mmCIF file of C-alpha atoms and ligand atoms in Angstrom:
data_model
loop_
_atom_site.group_PDB
_atom_site.id
_atom_site.type_symbol
_atom_site.label_atom_id
_atom_site.label_comp_id
_atom_site.label_asym_id
_atom_site.label_seq_id
_atom_site.Cartn_x
_atom_site.Cartn_y
_atom_site.Cartn_z
ATOM 1 C CA MET O 1 14.884 -7.491 12.964
ATOM 2 C CA THR O 2 15.132 -10.965 11.315
ATOM 3 C CA PRO O 3 19.173 -11.900 10.087
ATOM 4 C CA VAL O 4 19.238 -9.938 6.302
ATOM 5 C CA PRO O 5 20.856 -11.820 3.641
ATOM 6 C CA THR O 6 22.108 -10.053 1.081
ATOM 7 C CA LEU O 7 20.535 -10.560 -2.131
ATOM 8 C CA ASP O 8 22.517 -11.255 -4.962
ATOM 9 C CA LEU O 9 22.081 -9.079 -8.083
ATOM 10 C CA GLU O 10 25.176 -10.113 -10.435
ATOM 11 C CA ASP O 11 22.977 -10.026 -14.227
ATOM 12 C CA ALA O 12 19.111 -9.794 -12.390
ATOM 13 C CA ARG O 13 16.514 -7.363 -12.975
ATOM 14 C CA LEU O 14 15.624 -6.110 -9.629
ATOM 15 C CA LEU O 15 12.170 -4.589 -10.200
ATOM 16 C CA VAL O 16 10.607 -2.422 -6.210
ATOM 17 C CA LEU O 17 7.748 -2.328 -4.965
ATOM 18 C CA THR O 18 7.362 -0.202 -1.772
ATOM 19 C CA GLY O 19 4.563 0.772 -0.581
ATOM 20 C CA ALA O 20 4.295 3.608 2.086
ATOM 21 C CA GLY O 21 6.298 1.155 5.206
ATOM 22 C CA VAL O 22 9.382 2.399 3.162
ATOM 23 C CA SER O 23 7.773 6.696 4.754
ATOM 24 C CA ALA O 24 7.101 6.059 8.583
ATOM 25 C CA GLU O 25 10.590 6.504 9.335
ATOM 26 C CA SER O 26 10.344 9.677 6.958
ATOM 27 C CA GLY O 27 7.836 9.777 9.729
ATOM 28 C CA LEU O 28 4.525 9.805 7.250
ATOM 29 C CA ALA O 29 1.854 8.143 8.920
ATOM 30 C CA THR O 30 1.282 4.793 7.288
ATOM 31 C CA PHE O 31 -2.533 4.004 5.834
ATOM 32 C CA ARG O 32 -3.436 -0.035 8.001
ATOM 33 C CA ASP O 33 -1.245 0.406 11.124
ATOM 34 C CA SER O 34 -2.665 1.732 14.421
ATOM 35 C CA ASN O 35 -2.718 5.854 14.610
ATOM 36 C CA GLY O 36 -2.703 5.105 10.356
ATOM 37 C CA LEU O 37 -4.777 7.286 8.257
ATOM 38 C CA TRP O 38 -8.309 4.730 7.481
ATOM 39 C CA GLU O 39 -7.382 5.117 11.093
ATOM 40 C CA GLN O 40 -8.923 8.871 11.060
ATOM 41 C CA HIS O 41 -10.886 9.147 8.723
ATOM 42 C CA ASP O 42 -13.112 6.783 6.328
ATOM 43 C CA VAL O 43 -11.209 5.228 3.704
ATOM 44 C CA GLN O 44 -14.482 5.643 1.177
ATOM 45 C CA ASP O 45 -15.437 9.116 2.183
ATOM 46 C CA VAL O 46 -12.066 10.922 0.793
ATOM 47 C CA ALA O 47 -10.208 8.034 -1.702
ATOM 48 C CA SER O 48 -13.399 7.524 -3.773
ATOM 49 C CA PRO O 49 -14.641 9.358 -6.737
ATOM 50 C CA GLU O 50 -18.264 8.888 -4.477
ATOM 51 C CA GLY O 51 -16.384 10.883 -0.961
ATOM 52 C CA PHE O 52 -15.062 13.730 -3.926
ATOM 53 C CA GLU O 53 -18.218 14.749 -5.462
ATOM 54 C CA ARG O 54 -20.337 14.352 -2.178
ATOM 55 C CA ASP O 55 -17.357 16.678 -0.174
ATOM 56 C CA PRO O 56 -14.652 17.814 -2.650
ATOM 57 C CA ARG O 57 -13.346 20.270 0.098
ATOM 58 C CA LEU O 58 -13.457 17.472 2.574
ATOM 59 C CA VAL O 59 -11.340 15.035 0.360
ATOM 60 C CA TRP O 60 -9.299 18.322 -0.667
ATOM 61 C CA LYS O 61 -8.563 19.520 2.964
ATOM 62 C CA PHE O 62 -7.458 15.842 3.525
ATOM 63 C CA TYR O 63 -4.356 15.856 0.663
ATOM 64 C CA SER O 64 -3.836 19.950 0.875
ATOM 65 C CA LEU O 65 -2.306 18.906 4.900
ATOM 66 C CA ARG O 66 -0.485 15.764 3.136
ATOM 67 C CA ARG O 67 1.168 17.265 0.412
ATOM 68 C CA GLU O 68 1.823 20.179 3.208
ATOM 69 C CA GLN O 69 3.582 17.756 5.302
ATOM 70 C CA ALA O 70 5.752 15.530 2.537
ATOM 71 C CA LYS O 71 7.305 19.362 1.946
ATOM 72 C CA THR O 72 8.540 18.801 5.713
ATOM 73 C CA VAL O 73 9.721 16.006 5.749
ATOM 74 C CA GLN O 74 12.629 13.993 4.176
ATOM 75 C CA PRO O 75 13.805 10.822 2.129
ATOM 76 C CA ASN O 76 15.020 7.801 5.014
ATOM 77 C CA ALA O 77 18.195 5.264 4.435
ATOM 78 C CA GLY O 78 15.863 2.940 3.361
ATOM 79 C CA HIS O 79 14.684 5.704 0.085
ATOM 80 C CA ARG O 80 18.545 6.142 -0.480
ATOM 81 C CA ALA O 81 19.408 2.132 -1.414
ATOM 82 C CA LEU O 82 16.958 2.050 -3.316
ATOM 83 C CA ALA O 83 18.500 5.403 -5.655
ATOM 84 C CA ASP O 84 21.433 3.847 -5.326
ATOM 85 C CA VAL O 85 21.068 0.082 -6.134
ATOM 86 C CA GLU O 86 19.022 1.671 -9.782
ATOM 87 C CA LYS O 87 22.449 3.595 -9.458
ATOM 88 C CA ARG O 88 24.515 -0.031 -10.379
ATOM 89 C CA LEU O 89 21.616 -1.924 -11.592
ATOM 90 C CA GLN O 90 20.807 0.987 -14.819
ATOM 91 C CA ASP O 91 17.742 -0.277 -16.817
ATOM 92 C CA ARG O 92 18.076 -3.456 -15.057
ATOM 93 C CA PHE O 93 15.987 -1.377 -12.415
ATOM 94 C CA MET O 94 12.261 -0.790 -12.035
ATOM 95 C CA LEU O 95 10.984 0.815 -8.430
ATOM 96 C CA VAL O 96 6.674 1.223 -8.186
ATOM 97 C CA THR O 97 6.270 3.116 -5.857
ATOM 98 C CA GLN O 98 2.345 2.869 -4.471
ATOM 99 C CA ASN O 99 3.183 6.268 -2.228
ATOM 100 C CA ILE O 100 2.779 9.707 -3.390
ATOM 101 C CA ASP O 101 4.651 11.599 -1.629
ATOM 102 C CA GLY O 102 7.876 12.511 -3.579
ATOM 103 C CA LEU O 103 10.518 10.481 -1.997
ATOM 104 C CA HIS O 104 11.677 7.803 -3.780
ATOM 105 C CA GLN O 105 12.355 10.891 -6.373
ATOM 106 C CA ARG O 106 14.033 13.685 -3.571
ATOM 107 C CA ALA O 107 16.530 10.759 -2.385
ATOM 108 C CA GLY O 108 17.173 10.012 -6.277
ATOM 109 C CA SER O 109 16.050 8.069 -7.470
ATOM 110 C CA ASP O 110 14.527 8.057 -11.823
ATOM 111 C CA ARG O 111 13.750 5.360 -13.188
ATOM 112 C CA VAL O 112 9.449 5.201 -10.603
ATOM 113 C CA ILE O 113 6.785 5.359 -11.489
ATOM 114 C CA GLU O 114 3.493 6.397 -9.654
ATOM 115 C CA ILE O 115 1.114 3.570 -9.530
ATOM 116 C CA HIS O 116 -0.740 5.612 -7.305
ATOM 117 C CA GLY O 117 -0.245 8.780 -9.069
ATOM 118 C CA SER O 118 1.374 11.624 -7.008
ATOM 119 C CA LEU O 119 -0.623 13.845 -3.952
ATOM 120 C CA PHE O 120 2.100 17.187 -5.849
ATOM 121 C CA ARG O 121 -0.252 16.424 -9.214
ATOM 122 C CA THR O 122 -3.619 18.043 -10.074
ATOM 123 C CA LYS O 123 -6.167 16.529 -12.338
ATOM 124 C CA CYS O 124 -9.966 17.751 -14.298
ATOM 125 C CA SER O 125 -12.077 15.701 -12.184
ATOM 126 C CA ARG O 126 -14.275 15.936 -15.507
ATOM 127 C CA CYS O 127 -12.203 16.018 -18.640
ATOM 128 C CA ASP O 128 -9.174 13.875 -19.998
ATOM 129 C CA ARG O 129 -6.436 17.444 -20.183
ATOM 130 C CA ALA O 130 -2.420 16.345 -19.307
ATOM 131 C CA PRO O 131 -1.716 16.354 -14.958
ATOM 132 C CA PHE O 132 0.021 19.596 -14.123
ATOM 133 C CA ASP O 133 2.555 20.484 -11.563
ATOM 134 C CA ASP O 134 0.041 21.293 -8.686
ATOM 135 C CA GLN O 135 2.187 22.887 -4.612
ATOM 136 C CA ALA O 136 -1.005 24.331 -4.299
ATOM 137 C CA LEU O 137 -3.001 24.524 -0.832
ATOM 138 C CA TYR O 138 -6.914 24.261 -0.452
ATOM 139 C CA LEU O 139 -7.231 24.695 2.225
ATOM 140 C CA GLU O 140 -10.090 27.316 2.425
ATOM 141 C CA GLY O 141 -11.451 29.309 -0.525
ATOM 142 C CA ALA O 142 -12.687 28.709 -3.416
ATOM 143 C CA LEU O 143 -12.219 25.472 -4.982
ATOM 144 C CA PRO O 144 -9.865 24.993 -7.875
ATOM 145 C CA VAL O 145 -11.656 24.489 -10.655
ATOM 146 C CA CYS O 146 -11.069 23.822 -15.025
ATOM 147 C CA ARG O 147 -9.764 27.007 -17.332
ATOM 148 C CA VAL O 148 -10.169 23.980 -20.258
ATOM 149 C CA CYS O 149 -14.182 23.311 -19.120
ATOM 150 C CA GLU O 150 -15.339 27.129 -18.132
ATOM 151 C CA GLY O 151 -13.502 27.932 -21.415
ATOM 152 C CA ALA O 152 -16.149 25.107 -23.020
ATOM 153 C CA GLY O 153 -18.673 26.363 -20.531
ATOM 154 C CA HIS O 154 -18.820 23.660 -17.727
ATOM 155 C CA GLU O 155 -18.862 23.086 -14.765
ATOM 156 C CA ALA O 156 -15.352 20.945 -13.454
ATOM 157 C CA LEU O 157 -13.894 21.048 -10.534
ATOM 158 C CA LEU O 158 -9.862 20.281 -9.857
ATOM 159 C CA ARG O 159 -9.148 16.784 -8.551
ATOM 160 C CA PRO O 160 -5.437 15.773 -6.658
ATOM 161 C CA ASP O 161 -4.209 13.321 -9.901
ATOM 162 C CA ILE O 162 -4.266 9.955 -7.727
ATOM 163 C CA VAL O 163 -5.579 7.310 -7.497
ATOM 164 C CA TRP O 164 -8.796 5.998 -5.479
ATOM 165 C CA PHE O 165 -10.340 3.021 -4.527
ATOM 166 C CA GLY O 166 -12.706 1.364 -8.253
ATOM 167 C CA GLU O 167 -11.091 3.366 -10.144
ATOM 168 C CA MET O 168 -8.144 2.190 -13.226
ATOM 169 C CA LEU O 169 -4.873 1.907 -13.358
ATOM 170 C CA ASP O 170 -2.874 3.736 -15.300
ATOM 171 C CA GLN O 171 -1.973 0.964 -18.521
ATOM 172 C CA GLY O 172 0.782 2.117 -19.349
ATOM 173 C CA HIS O 173 1.986 1.904 -15.575
ATOM 174 C CA LEU O 174 0.639 -1.440 -16.297
ATOM 175 C CA ARG O 175 2.373 -2.233 -19.565
ATOM 176 C CA ALA O 176 5.414 -1.463 -18.999
ATOM 177 C CA ILE O 177 5.482 -3.522 -15.547
ATOM 178 C CA ASP O 178 4.378 -6.098 -17.662
ATOM 179 C CA ALA O 179 6.700 -5.956 -20.155
ATOM 180 C CA PHE O 180 10.033 -5.479 -17.422
ATOM 181 C CA MET O 181 8.924 -8.988 -16.101
ATOM 182 C CA ARG O 182 9.723 -10.053 -19.296
ATOM 183 C CA ARG O 183 12.622 -8.596 -20.173
ATOM 184 C CA ASP O 184 14.741 -11.338 -21.796
ATOM 185 C CA PRO O 185 13.435 -14.545 -20.545
ATOM 186 C CA GLY O 186 15.823 -17.400 -18.786
ATOM 187 C CA SER O 187 18.319 -14.073 -16.897
ATOM 188 C CA PRO O 188 17.858 -14.139 -14.138
ATOM 189 C CA SER O 189 14.872 -11.564 -12.005
ATOM 190 C CA VAL O 190 14.254 -10.507 -8.286
ATOM 191 C CA PHE O 191 11.243 -9.111 -7.321
ATOM 192 C CA LEU O 192 11.267 -7.229 -4.562
ATOM 193 C CA ALA O 193 7.583 -5.664 -1.750
ATOM 194 C CA VAL O 194 8.627 -3.065 0.795
ATOM 195 C CA GLY O 195 6.551 -2.039 3.275
ATOM 196 C CA THR O 196 3.293 -2.318 2.231
ATOM 197 C CA SER O 197 0.707 -4.668 3.361
ATOM 198 C CA GLY O 198 -0.288 -6.996 0.282
ATOM 199 C CA VAL O 199 -3.895 -5.463 0.621
ATOM 200 C CA VAL O 200 -4.791 -3.155 -2.676
ATOM 201 C CA TRP O 201 -5.286 -5.220 -5.757
ATOM 202 C CA PRO O 202 -4.773 -5.060 -8.177
ATOM 203 C CA VAL O 203 -1.276 -4.434 -7.147
ATOM 204 C CA ALA O 204 -1.070 -6.709 -4.862
ATOM 205 C CA GLY O 205 -1.099 -10.140 -6.941
ATOM 206 C CA LEU O 206 2.589 -8.547 -8.448
ATOM 207 C CA VAL O 207 4.466 -11.108 -6.795
ATOM 208 C CA ASN O 208 2.242 -13.808 -8.750
ATOM 209 C CA LEU O 209 3.040 -12.545 -12.118
ATOM 210 C CA ALA O 210 6.566 -12.434 -10.677
ATOM 211 C CA ARG O 211 6.876 -15.683 -10.279
ATOM 212 C CA SER O 212 4.989 -17.070 -12.886
ATOM 213 C CA LEU O 213 8.054 -15.575 -14.822
ATOM 214 C CA GLY O 214 10.335 -17.632 -12.584
ATOM 215 C CA ALA O 215 11.300 -14.502 -10.519
ATOM 216 C CA SER O 216 12.578 -15.167 -7.126
ATOM 217 C CA THR O 217 10.511 -12.714 -4.416
ATOM 218 C CA CYS O 218 11.553 -11.345 -1.382
ATOM 219 C CA LEU O 219 9.211 -9.205 0.945
ATOM 220 C CA VAL O 220 10.046 -6.406 3.487
ATOM 221 C CA ASN O 221 8.141 -4.916 5.909
ATOM 222 C CA ALA O 222 7.940 -5.131 9.618
ATOM 223 C CA GLU O 223 4.990 -7.314 10.277
ATOM 224 C CA PRO O 224 3.771 -9.962 7.762
ATOM 225 C CA ALA O 225 1.399 -8.948 4.986
ATOM 226 C CA ASP O 226 -1.710 -10.167 3.649
ATOM 227 C CA ASN O 227 0.221 -12.019 0.912
ATOM 228 C CA THR O 228 3.459 -12.982 2.217
ATOM 229 C CA SER O 229 2.943 -16.387 2.102
ATOM 230 C CA ARG O 230 3.308 -15.822 -2.207
ATOM 231 C CA PHE O 231 6.890 -14.810 -1.752
ATOM 232 C CA HIS O 232 9.867 -17.397 -1.552
ATOM 233 C CA SER O 233 11.380 -15.198 1.695
ATOM 234 C CA PHE O 234 10.433 -12.708 3.863
ATOM 235 C CA VAL O 235 12.793 -10.701 6.434
ATOM 236 C CA GLN O 236 10.680 -8.754 8.870
ATOM 237 C CA GLY O 237 11.966 -5.654 9.936
ATOM 238 C CA LYS O 238 11.878 -1.943 9.988
ATOM 239 C CA SER O 239 12.953 -0.776 6.124
ATOM 240 C CA ALA O 240 15.470 1.685 6.293
ATOM 241 C CA GLU O 241 17.526 -0.658 8.879
ATOM 242 C CA VAL O 242 17.015 -3.557 6.198
ATOM 243 C CA LEU O 243 17.802 -2.307 2.885
ATOM 244 C CA PRO O 244 21.384 -0.905 2.946
ATOM 245 C CA ALA O 245 22.175 -4.775 4.435
ATOM 246 C CA LEU O 246 20.065 -6.214 1.647
ATOM 247 C CA PHE O 247 22.089 -3.899 -0.933
ATOM 248 C CA GLY O 248 25.433 -4.925 0.754
ATOM 249 C CA LEU O 249 25.056 -0.794 1.516
ATOM 250 C CA ASN O 250 27.312 -1.158 5.276
ATOM 251 C CA ARG O 251 30.166 -3.264 4.257
ATOM 252 C CA ALA O 252 33.144 -1.506 3.822
ATOM 253 C CA GLY O 253 33.819 0.180 0.786
ATOM 254 C CA HIS O 254 30.352 1.520 0.346
HETATM 255 C C1 LIG M 301 6.884 -0.948 7.242
HETATM 256 C C2 LIG M 301 7.363 -0.297 8.188
HETATM 257 C C3 LIG M 301 9.050 -0.195 8.383
HETATM 258 C C4 LIG M 301 5.285 -0.155 8.325
HETATM 259 N N1 LIG M 301 9.451 -0.688 7.735
HETATM 260 N N2 LIG M 301 7.295 -1.815 6.760
HETATM 261 C C5 LIG M 301 -9.633 -8.496 -6.210
HETATM 262 C C6 LIG M 301 -9.554 -8.252 -4.635
HETATM 263 C C7 LIG M 301 -10.410 -7.801 -4.751
HETATM 264 C C8 LIG M 301 -10.784 -6.508 -4.967
HETATM 265 C C9 LIG M 301 -9.929 -5.649 -5.283
HETATM 266 C C10 LIG M 301 -9.585 -6.504 -5.938
HETATM 267 N N3 LIG M 301 -9.348 -5.950 -7.499
HETATM 268 C C11 LIG M 301 -9.786 -4.695 -7.498
HETATM 269 C C12 LIG M 301 -9.665 -4.525 -5.740
HETATM 270 C C13 LIG M 301 -10.862 -3.059 -5.347
HETATM 271 C C14 LIG M 301 -9.193 -2.040 -4.909
HETATM 272 C C15 LIG M 301 -9.180 -3.250 -3.079
HETATM 273 O O1 LIG M 301 -7.911 -3.093 -3.992
HETATM 274 N N4 LIG M 301 -10.090 -3.532 -2.516
HETATM 275 C C16 LIG M 301 -9.225 -3.538 -1.089
HETATM 276 C C17 LIG M 301 -9.156 -2.394 -0.480
HETATM 277 C C18 LIG M 301 -9.708 -4.761 -0.550
HETATM 278 N N5 LIG M 301 -8.655 -2.045 -6.081
HETATM 279 C C19 LIG M 301 -8.674 -0.451 -6.664
HETATM 280 O O2 LIG M 301 -9.705 -0.221 -6.206
HETATM 281 C C20 LIG M 301 -7.858 -0.442 -6.598
HETATM 282 N N6 LIG M 301 -8.409 -0.413 -9.079
HETATM 283 C C21 LIG M 301 -8.882 -0.931 -9.553
HETATM 284 O O3 LIG M 301 -8.709 -2.785 -9.176
HETATM 285 O O4 LIG M 301 -9.448 -1.121 -10.139
HETATM 286 C C22 LIG M 301 -10.937 -2.152 -11.387
HETATM 287 C C23 LIG M 301 -11.204 -2.333 -10.949
HETATM 288 C C24 LIG M 301 -12.059 -2.010 -9.470
HETATM 289 C C25 LIG M 301 -13.249 -1.690 -9.085
HETATM 290 C C26 LIG M 301 -13.796 -3.384 -9.188
HETATM 291 C C27 LIG M 301 -12.694 -4.492 -9.840
HETATM 292 C C28 LIG M 301 -11.630 -4.024 -9.926
HETATM 293 C C29 LIG M 301 -6.828 1.429 -6.926
HETATM 294 C C30 LIG M 301 -6.512 1.620 -5.400
HETATM 295 C C31 LIG M 301 -5.751 2.835 -5.708
HETATM 296 C C32 LIG M 301 -5.059 2.750 -3.902
HETATM 297 N N7 LIG M 301 -5.343 4.274 -3.859
HETATM 298 C C33 LIG M 301 -4.632 4.263 -2.550
HETATM 299 C C34 LIG M 301 -5.885 5.793 -1.822
HETATM 300 C C35 LIG M 301 -4.926 6.702 -2.924
HETATM 301 C C36 LIG M 301 -3.583 7.519 -2.272
HETATM 302 C C37 LIG M 301 -2.975 8.181 -0.874
HETATM 303 O O5 LIG M 301 -4.400 8.040 -0.388
HETATM 304 O O6 LIG M 301 -1.994 8.510 -0.721
HETATM 305 O O7 LIG M 301 -3.770 4.064 -2.357
HETATM 306 S S1 LIG M 301 -5.174 2.774 -1.445
HETATM 307 C C38 LIG M 301 -3.940 2.955 -0.284
HETATM 308 O O8 LIG M 301 -3.738 1.428 0.165
HETATM 309 C C39 LIG M 301 -3.541 4.049 -0.861
HETATM 310 C C40 LIG M 301 -1.602 2.735 -1.594
HETATM 311 O O9 LIG M 301 -1.091 2.759 -1.965
HETATM 312 C C41 LIG M 301 -2.181 1.369 -0.522
HETATM 313 C C42 LIG M 301 -1.811 0.675 -0.430
HETATM 314 O O10 LIG M 301 -1.315 0.778 1.322
HETATM 315 P P1 LIG M 301 0.210 0.232 1.511
HETATM 316 O O11 LIG M 301 1.198 1.486 0.517
HETATM 317 O O12 LIG M 301 0.649 -0.839 1.390
HETATM 318 O O13 LIG M 301 0.411 0.607 2.728
HETATM 319 P P2 LIG M 301 -0.393 0.169 3.405
HETATM 320 O O14 LIG M 301 -0.630 1.083 6.261
HETATM 321 O O15 LIG M 301 -1.634 -1.134 3.886
HETATM 322 O O16 LIG M 301 0.338 -0.996 5.126
HETATM 323 C C43 LIG M 301 2.018 -0.462 6.089
HETATM 324 C C44 LIG M 301 2.516 -1.602 5.825
HETATM 325 O O17 LIG M 301 3.741 -1.279 6.124
HETATM 326 C C45 LIG M 301 2.141 -2.451 7.011
HETATM 327 O O18 LIG M 301 1.692 -3.827 6.900
HETATM 328 C C46 LIG M 301 3.440 -1.385 8.103
HETATM 329 O O19 LIG M 301 4.081 -2.759 9.181
HETATM 330 C C47 LIG M 301 5.084 -1.941 6.784
HETATM 331 N N8 LIG M 301 5.299 -1.115 8.194
HETATM 332 N N9 LIG M 301 6.780 0.670 9.168
HETATM 333 C C48 LIG M 301 8.750 -1.270 6.901
HETATM 334 N N10 LIG M 301 10.134 0.754 9.005
#
């Protein structure tokens, strides 16, 4: 681990972006590391609308197994450090997670935007009824169908409420992030990205927006990310070790 500075958050707003690396120390596989999810699955088969159309059973199996596994693991010290700093900063804090595993909320984070969706919500593949909480596993037997569509004489499968490749992110989420970043112009702000390879857009571009608005930017990652050069500082290390130190939580009194 490289030496870890302590972030000066006095009066500052903090926007944190997390990715799969944050949950790695809880035991969940990342996507692009060796032995990651994309090494075992073709991304177009399990994480695209076309893949779902071709083989919905395969897609439901992939997400049902991840649903099952996410419930058996626990948040780690990195998740807890972020929940702790949120308690200190209150409305000066926002957490944007690309993770769909719910571990931030289980660690106590409230101000969370799940920008790529949630493993624990399901929606209709056809109509625009609101997504609903769902813990069910669809590993065998009939696949779930939308009762609303059925009532209207259409056949439509339910699908995970997850943003797949080629799909738009929620515009309300993007507006909320933009508004948070633009609030109180002139006051200090910090953008911190943790455990993400910086490969997937549009989220990989948030660092550019943050910089254009004058934020100081920091990346914490186990290895250099695709967009490392866009950050003012890079701390190489594991998030469960780096985050508590970065927020000064290892000092006496915390
Ligand atoms: C640790 C660690 C430890 C490990 N501590 N660190 C502009 C340019 C090029 C392409 C595009 C573009 N704009 C849009 C696109 C297309 C596409 C895209 O980005 N493609 C690129 C891959 C080339 N984007 C989209 O389609 C998005 N939609 C969109 O933009 O709509 C408009 C549009 C559509 C089409 C064309 C143009 C515009 C939607 C993206 C949806 C992503 N969904 C996924 C899967 C679903 C969720 C799921 O199944 O879980 O979300 S993809 C997958 O990648 C998942 C993740 O959230 C996401 C990011 O991955 P993440 O979190 O960074 O994980 P890894 O594995 O990549 O990295 C982990 C890192 O952690 C590593 O670096 C490790 O070193 C590190 N690490 N242990 C600290 N202990």
